[in-house]
Coordinates of C-alpha atoms in Angstrom, one line a residue:
Chain A
M1 CA 32.0 57.4 77.5
N2 CA 33.4 57.2 81.1
R3 CA 30.4 59.3 82.3
A4 CA 27.8 57.2 80.5
L5 CA 29.3 53.9 81.8
P6 CA 27.7 53.8 85.3
Y7 CA 24.2 54.6 83.7
L8 CA 24.8 52.0 81.0
L9 CA 25.6 49.5 83.7
L10 CA 22.4 50.3 85.6
L11 CA 20.3 50.2 82.4
P12 CA 19.5 46.4 82.4
A13 CA 18.4 46.3 85.9
S14 CA 16.4 49.6 85.5
L15 CA 14.7 48.2 82.3
F16 CA 13.9 44.9 84.1
L17 CA 12.2 47.0 86.8
L18 CA 10.2 49.2 84.5
V19 CA 9.0 46.3 82.5
F20 CA 8.3 43.6 85.2
F21 CA 7.4 46.0 88.0
F22 CA 5.9 49.3 86.9
Y23 CA 4.1 47.8 84.0
P24 CA 2.1 45.3 86.0
F25 CA 1.8 47.9 88.7
G26 CA 0.2 50.3 86.2
L27 CA -2.1 47.3 85.2
V28 CA -3.3 46.9 88.8
V29 CA -3.9 50.6 89.0
V30 CA -6.0 50.5 86.0
E31 CA -7.7 47.3 87.0
S32 CA -8.7 48.9 90.3
L33 CA -10.3 51.9 88.5
T34 CA -12.2 50.0 85.7
R35 CA -15.0 47.5 85.6
G36 CA -16.2 45.9 82.3
G37 CA -13.8 48.3 80.4
E38 CA -15.4 51.5 82.0
W39 CA -13.7 53.9 84.3
T40 CA -15.5 53.6 87.6
T41 CA -15.0 53.6 91.4
E42 CA -17.3 50.6 91.7
N43 CA -14.5 48.4 93.0
F44 CA -13.8 50.6 95.8
T45 CA -17.4 50.9 96.8
R46 CA -17.8 47.2 96.5
M47 CA -14.8 46.7 98.7
T48 CA -15.8 49.2 101.5
G49 CA -19.3 47.8 101.2
H50 CA -18.3 44.4 102.1
W51 CA -18.7 43.6 105.8
K52 CA -15.1 42.2 106.0
F53 CA -13.5 45.3 104.8
S54 CA -13.5 47.4 108.0
T55 CA -12.4 44.4 110.1
A56 CA -9.7 43.5 107.7
F57 CA -8.4 47.2 107.7
W58 CA -8.5 47.6 111.5
N59 CA -6.9 44.1 112.1
T60 CA -4.0 45.1 109.9
I61 CA -3.6 48.5 111.5
W62 CA -3.7 47.0 115.1
L63 CA -1.4 44.2 114.2
T64 CA 1.1 46.8 112.9
A65 CA 0.5 49.2 115.7
I66 CA 1.2 46.4 118.3
V67 CA 3.8 44.4 116.6
V68 CA 6.2 47.2 115.2
P69 CA 6.6 49.2 118.4
V70 CA 7.3 46.0 120.3
Q71 CA 9.8 45.0 117.6
L72 CA 11.4 48.4 117.8
I73 CA 11.9 48.5 121.5
M74 CA 13.1 44.9 121.5
A75 CA 15.5 45.5 118.6
L76 CA 16.8 48.5 120.3
A77 CA 17.3 46.7 123.4
M78 CA 18.9 43.7 121.9
A79 CA 21.3 46.0 119.7
S80 CA 22.4 47.9 122.7
V81 CA 23.5 44.6 124.4
V82 CA 25.0 43.1 121.3
Q83 CA 26.9 46.6 120.8
K84 CA 28.5 46.3 124.2
L85 CA 29.9 42.7 123.5
K86 CA 33.6 42.5 122.9
T87 CA 33.6 38.7 121.8
G88 CA 31.0 36.5 120.3
R89 CA 29.1 39.3 118.6
A90 CA 29.1 37.8 115.1
G91 CA 27.8 34.4 116.5
L92 CA 25.1 36.0 118.5
L93 CA 24.0 38.0 115.4
Y94 CA 23.8 34.9 113.6
I95 CA 21.6 33.2 116.1
F96 CA 19.3 36.2 116.2
A97 CA 19.0 36.1 112.4
I98 CA 17.9 32.5 112.3
P99 CA 14.2 33.5 112.0
L100 CA 15.0 35.7 109.0
G101 CA 16.1 32.5 107.0
I102 CA 12.5 31.0 107.5
S103 CA 9.6 32.0 105.2
D104 CA 6.6 33.7 106.8
L105 CA 4.4 30.7 106.1
A106 CA 6.8 28.4 107.7
A107 CA 7.0 30.7 110.7
G108 CA 3.2 30.7 110.9
L109 CA 3.3 26.8 110.8
V110 CA 5.7 26.8 113.7
W111 CA 3.5 28.6 115.9
L112 CA 0.6 26.7 114.6
A113 CA 2.3 23.5 115.8
I114 CA 2.5 25.1 119.3
F115 CA -1.1 26.5 119.4
E116 CA -3.3 24.0 117.6
Q117 CA -5.5 21.5 119.5
S118 CA -2.9 18.6 119.4
G119 CA 0.1 21.1 119.7
F120 CA 2.9 21.6 122.0
L121 CA 1.2 24.0 124.2
N122 CA -1.6 21.6 125.1
S123 CA 0.8 18.7 125.5
I124 CA 3.0 20.8 127.9
L125 CA 0.0 22.0 130.0
H126 CA -1.6 18.6 130.1
A127 CA 1.6 17.0 131.1
F128 CA 1.9 19.5 134.1
G129 CA -1.7 18.9 134.9
V130 CA -2.9 22.4 134.3
I131 CA -5.6 21.1 131.9
D132 CA -7.3 17.8 131.8
R133 CA -8.0 17.8 128.1
P134 CA -6.8 19.7 125.0
Q135 CA -8.2 23.2 124.5
L136 CA -9.1 24.9 121.4
Y137 CA -7.1 28.1 121.4
L138 CA -7.2 29.2 117.7
G139 CA -11.1 29.0 117.3
Y140 CA -13.5 31.9 116.3
Q141 CA -14.8 32.2 120.0
S142 CA -11.4 33.3 121.0
L143 CA -10.3 35.7 118.3
W144 CA -7.9 37.5 120.5
V145 CA -5.8 34.4 121.0
I146 CA -5.3 34.1 117.4
F147 CA -4.6 37.8 117.3
L148 CA -1.8 37.2 120.1
A149 CA -0.6 34.2 118.2
V150 CA 0.0 36.3 115.1
C151 CA 1.6 39.0 117.0
L152 CA 3.9 36.4 118.8
A153 CA 4.8 34.7 115.5
E154 CA 5.5 38.2 113.7
I155 CA 7.7 39.5 116.5
W156 CA 9.6 36.2 116.7
R157 CA 10.0 36.1 112.9
A158 CA 10.9 39.7 112.1
T159 CA 12.6 41.4 115.0
A160 CA 16.1 40.3 113.8
I161 CA 15.9 42.4 110.5
M162 CA 15.3 45.6 112.6
M163 CA 18.1 44.6 115.0
V164 CA 20.6 44.0 112.3
I165 CA 20.0 47.3 110.9
I166 CA 20.1 49.1 114.2
V167 CA 23.3 47.2 115.1
A168 CA 24.8 48.4 111.9
G169 CA 23.7 52.0 112.7
M170 CA 25.1 51.9 116.3
G171 CA 28.4 50.8 114.9
L172 CA 28.5 54.2 112.8
I173 CA 28.2 56.4 115.9
P174 CA 31.7 57.3 117.1
K175 CA 32.3 56.3 120.7
E176 CA 33.5 59.8 121.8
Y177 CA 30.0 61.2 121.6
N178 CA 29.0 58.7 124.3
E179 CA 31.9 59.4 126.4
A180 CA 31.5 63.3 126.0
A181 CA 27.8 62.8 127.1
E182 CA 29.0 60.7 130.2
V183 CA 31.5 63.4 131.2
F184 CA 28.9 66.1 130.9
G185 CA 26.7 64.3 133.3
A186 CA 24.3 62.2 131.2
S187 CA 23.0 58.9 132.9
A188 CA 23.0 55.8 130.8
W189 CA 19.4 56.2 130.0
Q190 CA 19.9 59.9 129.0
R191 CA 22.8 58.9 126.9
F192 CA 20.6 56.5 125.1
T193 CA 17.6 59.1 124.6
R194 CA 19.7 62.2 124.1
V195 CA 22.6 60.8 122.0
T196 CA 22.2 57.4 120.7
L197 CA 18.5 57.7 119.6
P198 CA 18.9 61.0 117.7
L199 CA 22.2 59.9 116.0
L200 CA 20.5 56.6 115.1
R201 CA 17.6 58.2 113.1
P202 CA 18.9 57.4 109.7
S203 CA 19.0 53.7 110.7
L204 CA 15.7 54.0 112.6
Q205 CA 14.1 55.2 109.5
T206 CA 15.2 52.4 107.3
A207 CA 14.3 49.7 109.9
L208 CA 10.8 51.3 110.6
I209 CA 9.7 51.7 107.0
L210 CA 11.1 48.2 106.0
R211 CA 9.2 46.8 109.0
I212 CA 5.9 48.8 108.6
L213 CA 5.8 47.9 104.9
M214 CA 6.1 44.1 105.9
A215 CA 3.5 44.6 108.6
F216 CA 0.9 45.9 106.1
E217 CA 1.5 43.0 104.0
V218 CA 1.0 40.4 106.8
F219 CA -0.5 37.4 105.2
A220 CA 1.0 33.8 105.4
V221 CA 1.3 33.9 109.2
V222 CA -2.3 34.8 109.6
M223 CA -3.4 32.3 107.0
A224 CA -1.6 29.5 108.8
L225 CA -2.8 30.5 112.4
G226 CA -6.3 31.8 111.7
G227 CA -7.3 31.0 108.2
T228 CA -10.0 33.7 107.4
T229 CA -11.2 33.9 110.9
L230 CA -9.0 36.8 111.3
P231 CA -9.4 38.9 108.1
V232 CA -6.4 41.2 107.1
L233 CA -6.0 43.3 104.0
M234 CA -3.6 41.0 102.2
G235 CA -5.8 38.0 103.0
E236 CA -8.9 39.8 101.6
T237 CA -6.9 40.6 98.4
F238 CA -6.2 37.0 98.2
Q239 CA -9.8 36.0 98.6
W240 CA -11.2 38.3 96.1
Q241 CA -8.6 37.5 93.6
F242 CA -8.8 33.7 93.8
Q243 CA -12.0 32.7 95.7
L244 CA -14.3 35.3 94.6
Q245 CA -12.6 35.8 91.2
D246 CA -13.1 39.5 91.4
R247 CA -9.8 41.2 90.1
G248 CA -11.2 44.7 90.3
V249 CA -11.9 44.6 94.0
A250 CA -8.6 42.6 94.7
A251 CA -6.8 45.5 92.9
A252 CA -8.7 48.1 95.0
Y253 CA -7.5 46.2 98.1
A254 CA -3.9 46.3 96.7
M255 CA -4.3 50.1 96.3
V256 CA -5.4 50.5 100.0
I257 CA -2.4 48.6 101.2
L258 CA 0.0 50.7 98.8
G259 CA -1.7 53.9 100.1
L260 CA -1.2 53.1 103.7
S261 CA 2.5 52.1 102.9
V262 CA 3.2 55.3 101.2
A263 CA 1.3 57.5 104.0
F264 CA 3.2 55.6 106.8
S265 CA 6.6 55.8 105.1
L266 CA 6.0 59.6 104.6
V267 CA 5.3 60.0 108.3
V268 CA 8.4 58.0 109.4
L269 CA 10.6 60.0 107.1
R270 CA 9.1 63.3 108.4
L271 CA 9.3 62.4 112.1
L272 CA 12.7 61.0 111.9
H273 CA 14.0 63.8 109.6
V274 CA 17.6 64.8 110.1
P275 CA 18.3 68.3 109.1
K276 CA 21.2 69.0 106.7
G277 CA 24.3 69.7 108.8
A278 CA 23.1 67.7 111.7
R279 CA 24.3 64.4 110.3
I280 CA 27.3 62.5 111.7
Chain B
M1 CA 39.6 74.1 145.3
A2 CA 40.7 71.1 143.2
E3 CA 43.8 69.6 143.9
I4 CA 44.3 66.2 142.0
V5 CA 46.3 63.5 143.6
I6 CA 47.1 60.2 141.9
K7 CA 48.4 57.5 144.0
G8 CA 50.0 54.5 142.6
V9 CA 47.6 54.3 139.5
A10 CA 48.4 51.5 137.1
K11 CA 46.5 50.1 134.2
Q12 CA 46.8 46.8 132.4
F13 CA 45.1 45.9 129.2
G14 CA 45.4 42.2 129.1
A15 CA 49.1 41.5 129.1
F16 CA 50.1 44.9 128.1
T17 CA 50.8 47.5 130.9
A18 CA 49.9 50.9 129.8
L19 CA 50.8 52.5 133.2
H20 CA 53.1 51.5 135.9
S21 CA 52.1 52.7 139.2
V22 CA 52.1 56.5 138.6
D23 CA 52.1 59.0 141.4
L24 CA 51.4 62.8 140.7
T25 CA 49.9 65.7 142.4
I26 CA 48.6 68.6 140.5
A27 CA 48.0 71.8 142.5
D28 CA 44.7 73.7 142.5
Q29 CA 44.4 75.9 139.4
E30 CA 47.7 74.5 138.0
F31 CA 48.2 73.8 134.3
M32 CA 49.7 70.4 134.0
V33 CA 50.7 69.0 130.7
L34 CA 51.0 65.3 130.1
L35 CA 53.7 65.1 127.3
G36 CA 54.9 61.9 125.7
A37 CA 55.0 60.1 122.3
S38 CA 51.9 57.9 121.2
G39 CA 51.6 54.8 123.4
C40 CA 53.4 56.3 126.5
G41 CA 50.1 56.2 128.5
K42 CA 49.4 59.8 128.8
T43 CA 45.8 59.5 127.3
T44 CA 45.2 56.4 129.4
L45 CA 46.1 58.5 132.6
L46 CA 43.8 61.4 131.5
R47 CA 41.0 58.9 130.8
I48 CA 41.4 57.3 134.4
I49 CA 41.2 60.8 135.9
A50 CA 38.0 61.4 133.9
G51 CA 36.5 58.1 134.7
L52 CA 36.2 56.9 131.2
E53 CA 38.6 54.1 132.2
A54 CA 39.0 52.2 135.4
P55 CA 42.5 51.9 136.9
S56 CA 43.7 48.4 137.6
Q57 CA 45.4 49.6 140.9
G58 CA 45.6 53.0 142.7
E59 CA 43.6 55.8 143.8
V60 CA 42.5 59.2 142.1
W61 CA 41.5 62.1 144.4
I62 CA 40.1 65.3 143.2
G63 CA 39.5 68.1 145.6
G64 CA 40.0 66.0 148.6
R65 CA 37.5 63.2 147.5
R66 CA 38.4 59.9 146.4
V67 CA 36.7 59.5 142.9
D68 CA 38.1 56.4 141.3
H69 CA 34.8 54.5 141.8
L70 CA 32.6 57.3 140.8
P71 CA 31.1 57.7 137.4
P72 CA 32.6 60.7 135.3
R73 CA 29.7 62.9 136.1
A74 CA 30.1 62.7 139.7
R75 CA 33.7 64.0 139.6
G76 CA 33.3 67.6 138.9
I77 CA 35.2 67.7 135.5
A78 CA 34.7 68.7 132.1
M79 CA 36.6 67.5 129.1
V80 CA 37.6 68.5 125.7
F81 CA 38.0 65.6 123.3
Q82 CA 40.5 65.1 120.5
N83 CA 37.9 64.8 117.8
Y84 CA 35.8 67.4 119.7
A85 CA 32.9 65.3 120.1
V86 CA 30.5 68.1 119.3
F87 CA 27.1 66.5 119.0
P88 CA 26.0 66.6 115.4
H89 CA 22.3 66.6 116.2
L90 CA 22.3 69.6 118.4
T91 CA 23.0 73.3 117.5
V92 CA 26.0 74.9 118.8
F93 CA 23.8 76.6 121.7
E94 CA 22.6 73.0 122.8
N95 CA 26.0 71.6 122.5
I96 CA 27.3 74.1 125.0
A97 CA 24.2 73.8 127.1
F98 CA 24.4 70.0 127.2
G99 CA 26.0 69.7 130.5
L100 CA 23.9 72.4 132.0
R101 CA 20.7 70.7 130.9
M102 CA 21.9 67.4 132.4
A103 CA 22.5 69.3 135.7
N104 CA 18.9 70.7 135.5
M105 CA 20.0 74.2 135.6
P106 CA 17.1 76.8 135.2
Q107 CA 16.7 78.1 131.5
A108 CA 17.9 81.7 132.6
E109 CA 21.1 80.4 134.0
V110 CA 21.6 78.2 131.0
E111 CA 21.3 81.0 128.6
R112 CA 23.6 83.4 130.5
R113 CA 26.3 80.8 130.7
V114 CA 26.0 79.7 127.1
T115 CA 26.0 83.3 126.0
R116 CA 29.0 84.2 128.2
T117 CA 31.3 81.2 127.3
A118 CA 30.2 81.7 123.5
E119 CA 31.2 85.3 123.6
L120 CA 34.6 84.2 125.3
M121 CA 35.4 81.7 122.5
H122 CA 34.2 84.1 119.8
I123 CA 31.4 81.8 118.5
G124 CA 28.5 84.0 119.6
Q125 CA 27.2 84.3 116.1
L126 CA 27.2 80.5 115.6
L127 CA 24.9 79.5 118.2
K128 CA 22.1 78.5 115.9
R129 CA 24.3 76.4 113.6
Y130 CA 24.9 72.6 113.5
S131 CA 28.3 71.2 113.8
G132 CA 28.2 69.9 110.3
E133 CA 28.2 73.6 109.2
L134 CA 31.3 74.7 111.3
S135 CA 35.0 74.3 110.4
G136 CA 37.3 72.4 112.5
G137 CA 38.5 75.3 114.4
Q138 CA 35.0 76.5 115.2
R139 CA 34.1 72.9 116.4
Q140 CA 37.2 73.2 118.6
R141 CA 35.9 76.4 120.1
V142 CA 32.4 74.9 120.7
A143 CA 34.2 71.9 122.6
V144 CA 36.0 74.4 124.8
A145 CA 33.0 76.6 125.4
R146 CA 31.0 73.4 126.3
A147 CA 33.6 72.5 128.9
L148 CA 34.0 76.2 130.3
A149 CA 30.0 76.7 130.6
M150 CA 30.2 73.9 133.3
E151 CA 32.5 76.0 135.3
P152 CA 34.1 72.9 136.3
D153 CA 36.8 72.4 139.2
V154 CA 38.8 70.5 136.6
I155 CA 39.2 70.6 132.8
L156 CA 40.8 67.7 130.9
M157 CA 42.1 68.1 127.5
D158 CA 42.9 65.3 125.2
E159 CA 45.2 66.6 122.3
P160 CA 42.7 69.3 121.7
L161 CA 44.7 71.0 119.0
S162 CA 46.2 68.2 117.1
N163 CA 43.5 68.3 114.4
L164 CA 43.8 71.9 113.5
D165 CA 46.3 73.3 110.9
A166 CA 49.6 74.8 112.1
L167 CA 48.5 78.5 111.9
L168 CA 45.2 77.9 113.6
R169 CA 46.9 75.8 116.4
L170 CA 49.3 78.8 117.1
E171 CA 46.3 81.0 117.5
M172 CA 44.2 78.7 119.6
R173 CA 47.1 77.9 121.8
A174 CA 47.6 81.4 122.9
E175 CA 43.8 81.9 123.2
L176 CA 43.4 78.8 125.4
K177 CA 46.2 79.9 127.7
G178 CA 44.5 83.1 128.3
V179 CA 41.0 81.6 128.7
L180 CA 42.1 78.8 131.1
A181 CA 44.2 81.3 133.2
Q182 CA 41.1 83.4 133.6
S183 CA 38.7 80.6 134.4
K184 CA 41.0 79.5 137.4
T185 CA 40.4 75.7 136.9
T186 CA 42.8 73.0 137.3
T187 CA 43.8 71.8 133.9
I188 CA 45.4 68.7 132.6
Y189 CA 46.3 68.8 129.0
V190 CA 47.6 65.8 127.1
T191 CA 49.8 66.5 124.0
H192 CA 52.6 65.0 122.0
D193 CA 53.8 68.5 120.9
Q194 CA 56.5 69.8 123.1
V195 CA 56.3 73.2 121.9
E196 CA 52.6 73.2 123.0
A197 CA 53.6 71.7 126.3
M198 CA 56.5 74.3 126.8
S199 CA 54.2 77.2 126.0
L200 CA 51.0 76.1 128.0
A201 CA 52.3 74.4 131.0
D202 CA 52.8 75.5 134.6
R203 CA 54.4 72.0 134.9
I204 CA 55.1 69.3 132.4
S205 CA 54.9 65.6 133.1
V206 CA 57.1 63.7 130.6
M207 CA 55.7 60.3 130.1
N208 CA 57.5 57.2 128.6
G209 CA 56.5 53.6 128.5
G210 CA 54.0 54.0 131.1
Y211 CA 56.0 55.9 133.5
I212 CA 56.3 59.5 134.5
V213 CA 59.9 60.3 133.9
Q214 CA 59.9 63.9 135.1
A215 CA 57.3 66.3 136.4
D216 CA 58.6 69.9 136.6
R217 CA 58.4 73.6 135.3
P218 CA 59.1 73.8 131.6
T219 CA 62.4 75.6 131.9
E220 CA 63.6 72.9 134.4
V221 CA 62.4 70.1 132.1
Y222 CA 64.3 71.8 129.3
R223 CA 67.4 72.7 131.1
N224 CA 67.9 69.9 133.5
P225 CA 66.3 66.7 132.1
A226 CA 66.0 64.1 134.8
A227 CA 66.7 61.3 132.5
R228 CA 68.2 60.8 129.1
F229 CA 64.9 60.3 127.5
V230 CA 63.7 63.8 128.5
G231 CA 66.7 65.3 126.8
S232 CA 66.3 63.4 123.8
F233 CA 62.4 63.9 123.5
I234 CA 62.2 67.6 124.4
G235 CA 64.0 70.2 122.3
N236 CA 64.0 70.6 118.6
P237 CA 66.7 69.4 117.7
P238 CA 67.1 67.2 120.8
M239 CA 70.2 67.0 123.2
N240 CA 73.4 65.6 121.9
F241 CA 74.9 62.6 123.6
L242 CA 78.5 61.6 123.7
P243 CA 80.2 58.7 125.5
A244 CA 82.8 59.8 128.3
S245 CA 85.4 57.9 130.1
P246 CA 87.3 59.0 133.3
D247 CA 90.8 60.1 132.7
G248 CA 92.0 58.9 136.1
A249 CA 92.3 62.6 137.5
G250 CA 88.7 63.0 138.5
R251 CA 87.8 64.5 135.0
W252 CA 86.1 63.1 131.9
R253 CA 87.5 62.5 128.6
V254 CA 85.0 63.3 125.9
A255 CA 85.8 63.0 122.1
G256 CA 89.4 63.7 122.8
R257 CA 88.7 66.6 125.2
V258 CA 88.8 66.8 128.9
F259 CA 85.7 68.2 130.9
D260 CA 85.2 68.7 134.6
G261 CA 82.4 66.1 135.5
P262 CA 80.6 64.4 138.4
H263 CA 82.1 61.8 140.9
A264 CA 80.7 58.6 139.4
E265 CA 81.8 55.3 137.9
A266 CA 80.6 55.9 134.6
A267 CA 78.8 58.8 132.8
E268 CA 77.5 60.0 129.5
F269 CA 78.2 63.6 128.3
A270 CA 75.1 65.6 127.0
I271 CA 74.8 69.1 125.7
R272 CA 72.0 71.0 123.8
P273 CA 72.7 72.1 120.2
E274 CA 72.1 75.7 121.0
D275 CA 74.6 75.5 123.9
L276 CA 77.6 75.1 121.5
Q277 CA 79.6 78.0 120.2
A278 CA 82.0 78.0 117.5
A279 CA 85.4 78.6 119.0
S280 CA 89.1 77.8 118.6
D281 CA 89.1 75.2 121.4
G282 CA 86.4 72.5 121.7
L283 CA 85.1 69.4 120.1
N284 CA 86.2 68.7 116.5
A285 CA 83.1 68.2 114.3
E286 CA 82.9 67.2 110.8
V287 CA 80.0 68.9 109.1
R288 CA 77.6 66.7 107.1
V289 CA 74.4 68.9 106.6
V290 CA 73.9 72.6 106.8
E291 CA 70.2 73.7 107.1
P292 CA 69.7 77.7 107.3
L293 CA 66.6 78.3 109.2
G294 CA 66.6 82.0 109.0
P295 CA 67.4 83.3 112.7
H296 CA 69.9 80.4 112.9
T297 CA 71.8 77.6 111.0
L298 CA 71.3 74.0 112.1
I299 CA 74.4 71.9 111.5
T300 CA 74.4 68.3 111.6
A301 CA 77.8 67.0 112.1
E302 CA 79.9 64.0 113.4
V303 CA 81.9 64.0 116.6
A304 CA 83.8 60.9 117.5
G305 CA 81.7 58.8 115.0
Q306 CA 78.5 60.0 116.7
P307 CA 75.8 62.3 115.2
F308 CA 76.0 65.6 116.7
R309 CA 73.8 68.8 116.0
A310 CA 74.6 72.5 116.8
V311 CA 72.5 75.6 116.3
L312 CA 74.8 78.4 115.2
E313 CA 74.5 82.1 114.1
S314 CA 73.2 82.3 110.7
D315 CA 75.9 84.6 109.6
R316 CA 78.5 81.8 109.9
Q317 CA 79.7 80.4 106.8
V318 CA 79.9 76.6 106.9
A319 CA 79.7 74.1 104.2
P320 CA 79.5 70.3 104.4
G321 CA 82.8 68.7 104.7
D322 CA 84.2 71.4 106.8
V323 CA 85.7 70.5 110.2
I324 CA 84.8 73.1 112.8
T325 CA 85.5 73.4 116.6
L326 CA 82.5 73.5 118.8
A327 CA 82.8 74.6 122.4
P328 CA 80.1 73.6 124.9
V329 CA 79.0 76.2 127.4
P330 CA 80.5 74.9 130.6
D331 CA 77.4 75.3 132.9
R332 CA 75.1 73.8 130.4
I333 CA 76.8 70.4 130.1
R334 CA 74.8 67.6 131.7
W335 CA 75.7 64.1 132.7
F336 CA 73.6 60.9 132.6
D337 CA 74.2 57.5 134.0
P338 CA 74.9 55.2 131.0
E339 CA 73.3 52.3 132.9
T340 CA 70.1 53.7 134.4
H341 CA 69.9 56.7 132.0
K342 CA 69.2 58.9 135.0
A343 CA 70.8 62.4 135.4
I344 CA 73.9 62.6 137.6
A345 CA 73.9 66.0 139.7

């Protein structure tokens, strides 16, 4: 009885996941591989054949490739500073965590309020006399501005989650390692790269996987700032599902996002692998 | 050549004073032990010498160079930490090589030094392992090898044996003494274990409440404590103390007996438990507890209402409740000032 108890306690949650996650997930897989009741790869050919697919694919990849590394560096820098604080640490963590409490759509709207034609950026530039009439920033003529605005919004919105994980991870590293490195001749930068970073690998794994998955699913921020001008994978999934009413192709898109997520998670796990016996 | 000179070093943590203006000179190649109970300031002093802590006042000189404003890596020191601080993400080889790599030493020299120090510490066969695969004693050896590989002027050790079990500690103690004597470095070794201190040190600095109470050779610290604290801290069991009063004729009355003593206003009588002999004439002691220890028997008794310990030959038959007569060896009697607690010559 005692041995079975933990499993029994976990059973409802497990069943819930099986029924409401894996079952629909299985349906999506089937959906992506069937058309009119027949097994086929037609959905995937349709998806890749559409002119927006490769743009959406590469936009998503580029967004991830730019946003995640920038966030990683910022989170590491911020965590290193927070780690050194003697007082006010908790307060600062709360402040940094504020964007986490805002939904991604709201975050997109905040930045839309800045960049749109009647937005804050135009008002400020006009007030200082830099421009004499409002500029259109988020038009299709200047895609890179939309791209940049999305990057900014994403960085602003989701750096804190990485930082919180990294701060927790840094707290787990005993101070003596740093002191030993210091005594044995390591500069502050060397201590960071040779001691802190390697010992932080488990936390970096968590932070990176979490963040990369979120980046592949970027949607609401892009919608708010660019609509469909800047296609991304998740946006296309939405389009095919609800505008074009083609659930098969939408399911195929979902599979692509899933494939990317799994592949990159494996890469992160492999790159940041800590051999047995080498853990703290 | 690495003489260490500490001039008026003090350290405050907020309102708490961990060190009160400490002065200490440690000769080149000397083995100095900082001994004291926890919170006496010994680790703080070591960390100030290492550069891991900045002194609030005072100067630290190593090898004729003032170092108190230099970072640890510019001081020519190596350190062995209490919890070893063997990097978990590096193999034993890379742990020992860490300082050498930081100094950009050529690979051939790194290999030579790592191999040599690993052999010296008997961990040559563990070089490919990670610290998670080592026992506490092996980790300790890696930590010492890492320090020795630097061929430093000074090795600082912060309670390096305190996490080992008793048998291993005994073994490592003897080994450390041999290895460090060979390496010809100046060593500062922090411990709260007086046996460790006595067995390793050229000189012991006994610390208490942020002061160095006495810095001298182990036998001297043991035989002639400079202060009551030293007598009560060193020695197991510690020194016995009894109040004394002048008898008016230049001698001192202690528990009903009269002893020759110093010329002073007031004094306290002190004797080590092993400097007492059962005799027909001496201090009357009422035995409370008898502990046979094998080679000796430890007696806890009461003399003039004060607790009093004696170490006697194990063949003596003593039982609790007995009243025995203990005669102090005359030239082993020490006297302390009851006000300042300093020794009276």
